[in-house]
XYZ file of N, CA and C in Angstrom:
603
model
N 29.468 -62.740 1.895
C 28.202 -62.756 2.620
C 28.011 -61.468 3.418
N 29.117 -61.042 4.057
C 29.054 -59.815 4.856
C 28.803 -58.614 3.971
N 29.439 -58.611 2.772
C 29.226 -57.510 1.827
C 27.767 -57.459 1.402
N 27.183 -58.635 1.193
C 25.779 -58.716 0.764
C 24.849 -58.154 1.847
N 25.106 -58.499 3.104
C 24.291 -58.011 4.224
C 24.431 -56.496 4.358
N 25.655 -55.985 4.218
C 25.897 -54.546 4.296
C 25.171 -53.821 3.170
N 25.231 -54.399 1.961
C 24.550 -53.795 0.809
C 23.033 -53.779 1.012
N 22.494 -54.875 1.548
C 21.057 -54.930 1.817
C 20.657 -53.881 2.865
N 21.479 -53.704 3.890
C 21.212 -52.713 4.939
C 21.217 -51.303 4.355
N 22.209 -51.039 3.484
C 22.295 -49.704 2.860
C 21.073 -49.456 1.982
N 20.707 -50.463 1.179
C 19.547 -50.320 0.285
C 18.269 -50.114 1.108
N 18.117 -50.889 2.170
C 16.930 -50.758 3.026
C 16.871 -49.369 3.661
N 18.028 -48.908 4.159
C 18.089 -47.579 4.787
C 17.762 -46.493 3.779
N 18.372 -46.576 2.593
C 18.089 -45.579 1.548
C 16.619 -45.616 1.142
N 16.078 -46.822 1.016
C 14.661 -46.964 0.659
C 13.758 -46.328 1.699
N 14.087 -46.545 2.978
C 13.309 -45.954 4.079
C 13.377 -44.431 4.031
N 14.586 -43.909 3.776
C 14.762 -42.452 3.690
C 13.973 -41.879 2.523
N 14.041 -42.548 1.366
C 13.308 -42.072 0.179
C 11.800 -42.087 0.445
N 11.292 -43.182 1.036
C 9.859 -43.282 1.336
C 9.456 -42.175 2.320
N 10.297 -41.942 3.342
C 9.999 -40.894 4.318
C 9.966 -39.520 3.651
N 10.936 -39.251 2.775
C 10.965 -37.965 2.070
C 9.747 -37.796 1.167
N 9.386 -38.857 0.447
C 8.213 -38.797 -0.438
C 6.954 -38.550 0.401
N 6.860 -39.207 1.553
C 5.697 -39.032 2.440
C 5.595 -37.585 2.920
N 6.738 -37.024 3.335
C 6.749 -35.635 3.815
C 6.356 -34.677 2.691
N 6.924 -34.876 1.495
C 6.618 -33.997 0.362
C 5.145 -34.095 -0.017
N 4.618 -35.316 -0.104
C 3.211 -35.510 -0.479
C 2.289 -34.918 0.588
N 2.604 -35.160 1.885
C 1.776 -34.601 2.961
C 1.800 -33.074 2.927
N 2.971 -32.507 2.718
C 3.088 -31.046 2.642
C 2.277 -30.500 1.460
N 2.354 -31.187 0.330
C 1.614 -30.765 -0.868
C 0.110 -30.834 -0.615
N -0.354 -31.928 0.025
C -1.783 -32.074 0.323
C -2.241 -31.022 1.331
N -1.402 -30.748 2.348
C -1.741 -29.717 3.341
C -1.853 -28.347 2.675
N -0.908 -28.030 1.780
C -0.943 -26.744 1.065
C -2.202 -26.621 0.220
N -2.572 -27.730 -0.429
C -3.800 -27.713 -1.246
C -5.025 -27.498 -0.380
N -5.068 -28.147 0.807
C -6.200 -27.984 1.717
C -6.289 -26.538 2.203
N -5.145 -25.947 2.580
C -5.126 -24.547 3.027
C -5.623 -23.637 1.912
N -5.143 -23.877 0.681
C -5.566 -23.054 -0.465
C -7.063 -23.210 -0.718
N -7.579 -24.445 -0.612
C -9.020 -24.688 -0.810
C -9.834 -23.991 0.263
N -9.386 -24.118 1.530
C -10.101 -23.478 2.642
C -10.107 -21.962 2.484
N -8.959 -21.410 2.070
C -8.871 -19.959 1.886
C -9.800 -19.518 0.763
N -9.815 -20.274 -0.332
C -10.689 -19.922 -1.450
C -12.157 -20.012 -1.027
N -12.487 -21.063 -0.270
C -13.858 -21.229 0.211
C -14.244 -20.060 1.125
N -13.295 -19.641 1.973
C -13.552 -18.539 2.896
C -13.740 -17.221 2.148
N -13.013 -17.036 1.053
C -13.067 -15.768 0.323
C -14.138 -15.742 -0.765
N -14.721 -16.876 -1.065
C -15.763 -16.944 -2.082
C -17.096 -16.505 -1.478
N -17.815 -15.668 -2.184
C -19.131 -15.226 -1.706
C -20.151 -16.318 -2.010
N -20.875 -16.705 -0.969
C -21.868 -17.762 -1.103
C -23.278 -17.174 -0.947
N -24.274 -17.994 -1.230
C -25.663 -17.574 -1.025
C -25.927 -17.268 0.441
N -25.278 -18.034 1.335
C -25.434 -17.791 2.767
C -24.873 -16.408 3.140
N -23.726 -16.043 2.536
C -23.149 -14.712 2.780
C -24.130 -13.622 2.369
N -24.707 -13.777 1.203
C -25.650 -12.778 0.690
C -26.877 -12.692 1.593
N -27.337 -13.841 2.059
C -28.488 -13.860 2.974
C -28.159 -13.099 4.257
N -26.976 -13.355 4.828
C -26.552 -12.653 6.044
C -26.432 -11.152 5.804
N -25.827 -10.770 4.682
C -25.662 -9.343 4.370
C -27.022 -8.647 4.271
N -27.971 -9.325 3.656
C -29.312 -8.767 3.507
C -30.000 -8.618 4.864
N -29.858 -9.641 5.712
C -30.454 -9.582 7.057
C -29.870 -8.406 7.837
N -28.539 -8.254 7.790
C -27.875 -7.173 8.533
C -28.322 -5.811 8.010
N -28.348 -5.650 6.674
C -28.728 -4.356 6.093
C -30.182 -4.002 6.428
N -31.072 -4.984 6.318
C -32.483 -4.735 6.659
C -32.630 -4.372 8.136
N -31.895 -5.098 8.997
C -31.951 -4.811 10.427
C -31.478 -3.384 10.708
N -30.390 -2.970 10.053
C -29.831 -1.637 10.290
C -30.795 -0.543 9.832
N -31.476 -0.773 8.719
C -32.466 0.197 8.243
C -33.576 0.379 9.292
N -34.053 -0.750 9.830
C -35.102 -0.686 10.858
C -34.586 -0.028 12.131
N -33.358 -0.352 12.503
C -32.720 0.236 13.689
C -32.643 1.757 13.540
N -32.217 2.247 12.396
C -32.098 3.691 12.143
C -33.452 4.373 12.285
N -34.470 3.766 11.698
C -35.813 4.358 11.757
C -36.384 4.323 13.175
N -36.184 3.202 13.885
C -36.740 3.053 15.232
C -36.204 4.122 16.186
N -34.919 4.422 16.070
C -34.305 5.411 16.976
C -34.185 6.800 16.339
N -34.736 6.938 15.157
C -34.808 8.217 14.442
C -33.435 8.867 14.233
N -32.447 8.015 13.910
C -31.138 8.532 13.527
C -31.179 8.938 12.056
N -30.431 9.968 11.701
C -30.313 10.311 10.279
C -29.366 9.333 9.571
N -28.420 8.802 10.330
C -27.499 7.803 9.774
C -27.206 6.775 10.856
N -27.131 5.507 10.458
C -26.702 4.442 11.367
C -25.682 3.592 10.619
N -24.636 3.203 11.322
C -23.560 2.446 10.690
C -23.133 1.288 11.572
N -22.624 0.248 10.929
C -21.967 -0.833 11.650
C -20.497 -0.806 11.232
N -19.622 -0.742 12.227
C -18.180 -0.811 12.002
C -17.684 -2.143 12.554
N -16.715 -2.751 11.858
C -16.128 -3.991 12.343
C -14.611 -3.829 12.470
N -14.071 -4.398 13.555
C -12.625 -4.370 13.765
C -11.973 -5.450 12.909
N -10.769 -5.168 12.455
C -10.028 -6.147 11.657
C -8.544 -5.851 11.737
N -7.752 -6.819 11.295
C -6.308 -6.640 11.242
C -5.971 -6.053 9.880
N -5.290 -4.935 9.878
C -4.947 -4.281 8.614
C -3.490 -4.430 8.260
N -2.888 -5.572 8.581
C -1.476 -5.774 8.323
C -0.693 -5.741 9.628
N 0.634 -5.636 9.515
C 1.491 -5.639 10.697
C 2.475 -4.486 10.645
N 2.783 -3.944 11.824
C 3.843 -2.962 11.921
C 5.184 -3.671 11.758
N 6.265 -2.898 11.570
C 7.585 -3.462 11.318
C 8.004 -4.455 12.401
N 7.705 -4.143 13.677
C 8.120 -5.017 14.769
C 7.196 -6.228 14.931
N 6.191 -6.361 14.052
C 5.331 -7.544 14.054
C 3.988 -7.377 14.730
N 3.748 -6.245 15.390
C 2.470 -6.034 16.069
C 1.364 -5.753 15.058
N 0.192 -6.302 15.332
C -0.943 -6.153 14.424
C -1.406 -4.701 14.343
N -1.701 -4.248 13.110
C -2.301 -2.925 12.908
C -3.806 -3.080 13.129
N -4.270 -2.736 14.293
C -5.698 -2.886 14.577
C -6.454 -1.732 13.927
N -7.454 -2.099 13.124
C -8.221 -1.104 12.383
C -9.705 -1.417 12.481
N -10.521 -0.468 12.025
C -11.944 -0.747 11.868
C -12.432 -0.089 10.587
N -13.479 -0.680 10.038
C -14.066 -0.176 8.799
C -15.576 -0.220 8.898
N -16.230 0.743 8.223
C -17.688 0.721 8.158
C -18.092 -0.360 7.158
N -18.845 -1.344 7.644
C -19.258 -2.444 6.767
C -20.714 -2.321 6.313
N -21.537 -1.605 7.086
C -22.946 -1.403 6.720
C -23.350 0.018 7.076
N -24.288 0.562 6.296
C -24.748 1.927 6.541
C -26.197 2.077 6.087
N -26.957 2.798 6.885
C -28.340 3.149 6.525
C -28.494 4.645 6.736
N -29.021 5.332 5.743
C -29.183 6.786 5.859
C -30.608 7.199 5.515
N -31.050 8.273 6.168
C -32.370 8.833 5.867
C -32.313 9.509 4.498
N -33.450 9.628 3.819
C -33.463 10.299 2.518
C -32.862 11.706 2.602
N -32.044 12.032 1.608
C -31.440 13.360 1.553
C -30.071 13.458 2.200
N -29.600 12.365 2.834
C -28.283 12.373 3.472
C -27.304 11.525 2.660
N -26.081 12.024 2.588
C -25.055 11.359 1.786
C -24.502 10.132 2.509
N -24.218 9.078 1.731
C -23.592 7.886 2.292
C -22.097 8.142 2.481
N -21.519 7.522 3.507
C -20.115 7.759 3.839
C -19.274 6.486 3.856
N -19.877 5.341 3.606
C -19.193 4.063 3.809
C -17.857 3.961 3.077
N -17.806 4.393 1.837
C -16.567 4.238 1.060
C -15.401 5.035 1.627
N -15.690 6.105 2.343
C -14.613 6.922 2.906
C -14.264 6.532 4.344
N -14.970 5.558 4.904
C -14.751 5.171 6.305
C -14.177 3.749 6.378
N -13.040 3.554 5.717
C -12.402 2.243 5.655
C -10.984 2.298 6.227
N -10.560 1.178 6.829
C -9.177 1.015 7.314
C -8.731 2.136 8.249
N -9.541 2.435 9.243
C -9.230 3.492 10.206
C -8.458 2.858 11.378
N -7.282 3.379 11.662
C -6.495 2.858 12.783
C -7.202 3.146 14.106
N -7.283 2.145 14.963
C -7.925 2.350 16.261
C -7.177 3.405 17.077
N -5.894 3.583 16.796
C -5.104 4.573 17.541
C -5.537 6.007 17.245
N -6.348 6.203 16.205
C -6.877 7.550 15.938
C -7.967 7.943 16.936
N -8.622 6.948 17.529
C -9.732 7.217 18.451
C -9.592 6.400 19.735
N -8.496 6.568 20.468
C -8.298 5.730 21.663
C -9.378 5.933 22.725
N -9.910 7.156 22.848
C -10.942 7.413 23.860
C -12.196 6.600 23.550
N -12.623 6.637 22.297
C -13.831 5.911 21.925
C -13.643 4.407 22.095
N -12.500 3.899 21.631
C -12.249 2.454 21.742
C -12.167 2.056 23.215
N -11.522 2.876 24.030
C -11.464 2.602 25.474
C -12.841 2.566 26.101
N -13.708 3.508 25.710
C -15.082 3.519 26.223
C -15.841 2.270 25.789
N -15.573 1.796 24.575
C -16.257 0.591 24.087
C -15.893 -0.637 24.911
N -14.667 -0.670 25.421
C -14.244 -1.808 26.234
C -14.859 -1.768 27.635
N -15.273 -0.583 28.079
C -15.776 -0.428 29.450
C -17.287 -0.252 29.545
N -17.908 0.265 28.498
C -19.324 0.627 28.585
C -20.155 -0.097 27.538
N -21.434 -0.306 27.843
C -22.324 -1.018 26.927
C -22.940 -0.103 25.886
N -23.034 1.174 26.205
C -23.658 2.142 25.296
C -23.312 3.533 25.816
N -23.027 4.457 24.908
C -22.749 5.825 25.343
C -23.045 6.801 24.213
N -23.240 8.057 24.596
C -23.560 9.107 23.617
C -22.668 10.311 23.877
N -22.199 10.920 22.787
C -21.402 12.143 22.865
C -22.137 13.252 22.136
N -22.133 14.435 22.706
C -22.533 15.629 21.956
C -21.273 16.146 21.292
N -21.386 16.584 20.046
C -20.206 17.039 19.314
C -19.451 18.118 20.065
N -20.179 19.052 20.682
C -19.493 20.173 21.340
C -18.846 19.787 22.678
N -19.009 18.525 23.122
C -18.349 18.049 24.344
C -16.981 17.426 24.046
N -16.709 17.165 22.777
C -15.518 16.409 22.399
C -14.290 17.293 22.224
N -13.121 16.631 22.190
C -11.877 17.339 21.923
C -11.927 17.898 20.503
N -11.084 18.882 20.232
C -11.194 19.648 18.987
C -11.149 18.783 17.727
N -10.249 17.786 17.648
C -10.131 16.953 16.443
C -11.423 16.177 16.189
N -11.909 15.507 17.247
C -13.119 14.699 17.115
C -14.332 15.584 16.847
N -14.403 16.710 17.565
C -15.524 17.645 17.370
C -15.559 18.143 15.934
N -14.400 18.528 15.401
C -14.347 19.051 14.031
C -14.795 17.994 13.023
N -14.355 16.746 13.234
C -14.741 15.668 12.313
C -16.251 15.476 12.295
N -16.882 15.523 13.469
C -18.341 15.381 13.517
C -19.036 16.614 12.936
N -18.537 17.777 13.267
C -19.148 19.007 12.739
C -19.037 19.072 11.218
N -17.921 18.569 10.662
C -17.729 18.576 9.203
C -18.798 17.770 8.464
N -19.342 16.757 9.148
C -20.409 15.967 8.516
C -21.775 16.292 9.130
N -21.819 17.376 9.903
C -23.087 17.886 10.417
C -23.660 17.157 11.610
N -22.855 16.323 12.285
C -23.378 15.517 13.394
C -23.387 16.329 14.685
N -24.552 16.336 15.329
C -24.677 17.011 16.625
C -24.467 16.039 17.788
N -24.858 14.774 17.556
C -24.797 13.781 18.628
C -24.427 12.428 18.015
N -23.502 11.742 18.688
C -23.062 10.416 18.238
C -23.361 9.410 19.334
N -24.028 8.317 18.967
C -24.364 7.259 19.915
C -23.604 6.004 19.492
N -22.916 5.362 20.443
C -22.118 4.172 20.151
C -22.631 2.992 20.972
N -22.840 1.854 20.291
C -23.210 0.602 20.959
C -22.177 -0.452 20.557
N -21.289 -0.840 21.471
C -20.300 -1.872 21.147
C -20.972 -3.214 20.838
N -20.356 -3.974 19.940
C -20.851 -5.311 19.596
C -19.799 -6.325 20.041
N -20.243 -7.321 20.819
C -19.343 -8.368 21.316
C -19.768 -9.723 20.769
N -18.788 -10.606 20.588
C -19.112 -11.978 20.198
C -19.505 -12.758 21.451
N -19.865 -14.023 21.292
C -20.321 -14.835 22.421
C -19.244 -14.983 23.493
N -17.966 -14.934 23.089
C -16.869 -15.042 24.060
C -16.592 -13.721 24.772
N -17.316 -12.665 24.371
C -17.160 -11.376 25.031
C -16.164 -10.436 24.380
N -15.521 -10.873 23.295
C -14.550 -10.010 22.622
C -15.256 -8.920 21.826
N -14.672 -7.738 21.820
C -15.204 -6.610 21.058
C -14.919 -6.841 19.579
N -15.979 -6.952 18.760
C -15.779 -7.224 17.332
C -16.199 -6.051 16.450
N -16.895 -5.091 17.027
C -17.336 -3.949 16.230
C -18.222 -3.038 17.059
N -18.890 -2.139 16.363
C -19.820 -1.247 17.064
C -20.827 -0.663 16.086
N -21.963 -0.278 16.662
C -23.004 0.413 15.899
C -22.892 1.888 16.257
N -22.934 2.740 15.248
C -22.905 4.186 15.483
C -24.208 4.779 14.962
N -24.867 5.539 15.820
C -26.071 6.265 15.423
C -25.758 7.750 15.422
N -26.122 8.444 14.335
C -25.798 9.860 14.185
C -27.075 10.695 14.206
N -27.156 11.616 15.160
C -28.241 12.589 15.159
C -27.711 13.867 14.517
N -28.283 14.208 13.377
C -27.809 15.347 12.595
C -28.780 16.516 12.702
N -30.051 16.252 12.465
C -31.049 17.325 12.470
C -31.232 17.910 13.863
N -31.308 17.026 14.873
C -31.471 17.521 16.250
C -30.977 16.482 17.239
N -30.705 16.926 18.439
C -30.221 16.059 19.513
C -31.400 15.319 20.135
N -31.193 14.054 20.482
C -32.195 13.279 21.207
C -31.858 13.364 22.701
N -32.628 14.144 23.430
C -32.363 14.366 24.857
C -32.559 13.098 25.687
N -33.333 12.145 25.164
C -33.668 10.946 25.938
C -32.877 9.710 25.532
N -31.887 9.865 24.676
C -31.199 8.685 24.132
C -30.499 7.877 25.222
N -29.966 8.535 26.249
C -29.266 7.790 27.305
C -30.211 6.881 28.072
N -31.470 7.297 28.187
C -32.454 6.435 28.871
C -32.816 5.221 28.016
N -32.512 5.282 26.732
C -32.845 4.168 25.837
C -31.653 3.239 25.605
N -30.560 3.472 26.337
C -29.344 2.671 26.128
C -29.595 1.175 26.304
N -30.358 0.802 27.337
C -30.635 -0.626 27.560
C -31.324 -1.229 26.330
N -32.258 -0.503 25.787
C -32.995 -0.945 24.587
C -32.036 -1.089 23.389
N -31.152 -0.116 23.216
C -30.168 -0.162 22.123
C -29.259 -1.385 22.251
N -28.823 -1.660 23.472
C -27.929 -2.805 23.721
C -28.656 -4.110 23.416
N -29.888 -4.237 23.884
C -30.660 -5.459 23.628
C -30.866 -5.669 22.128
N -31.167 -4.596 21.410
C -31.344 -4.701 19.957
C -30.056 -5.149 19.269
N -28.924 -4.651 19.741
C -27.647 -4.976 19.087
C -27.274 -6.442 19.234
N -27.782 -7.111 20.272
C -27.447 -8.526 20.490
C -27.941 -9.396 19.344
N -29.036 -8.982 18.729
C -29.599 -9.764 17.625
C -28.613 -9.873 16.468
N -27.885 -8.806 16.215
C -27.058 -8.741 15.009
C -25.662 -9.318 15.200
N -25.211 -9.460 16.448
C -23.822 -9.858 16.688
C -23.490 -11.228 16.073
N -24.427 -12.166 16.131
C -24.182 -13.496 15.562
C -23.976 -13.497 14.059
N -24.545 -12.540 13.363
C -24.410 -12.476 11.911
C -23.084 -11.856 11.483
N -22.384 -11.196 12.407
C -21.144 -10.486 12.047
C -19.900 -11.336 12.240
N -20.034 -12.560 12.714
C -18.864 -13.416 12.945
C -18.338 -13.994 11.654
């Protein structure tokens, strides 16, 4: 009788362990499938994505014309991988561009730029709502980069999400001539940029 009770206890215990293991394996498999589905859904281009892209591009074209920039761009910050010690490689890339007729597009060459290449600009974006640089006021590296593409004046408008985090920036390029009054229009530029921030999330 005692042997029978011991055998039943062992069988019950083994059965419980097997059921628990099967439950864990099945739950893990279902969780992995859900993660894979969510990732695929996130990476799949939808009609809503195309609608947003069109709205942003149309807005940028109007923005460029309104402020008479020869080129206007939207850059977005992103994680470009990790350094060896695990710290995120913070980068930004040009995601949208509008150019006046006769000017070359630059979007394909302005991808995966480390924020550490432009610490002054990124620092200014964290502190200021809008700012403008004349090319000849900048340090030699930055000045040369702007001069190489013919830019006389660069205007930056940081873009923040609703929580206040910096998610990107709009860059306006004056190539043909400098706009002496652009700093007085900073409030207007900032207000205009608020419209687009919701579409960039």
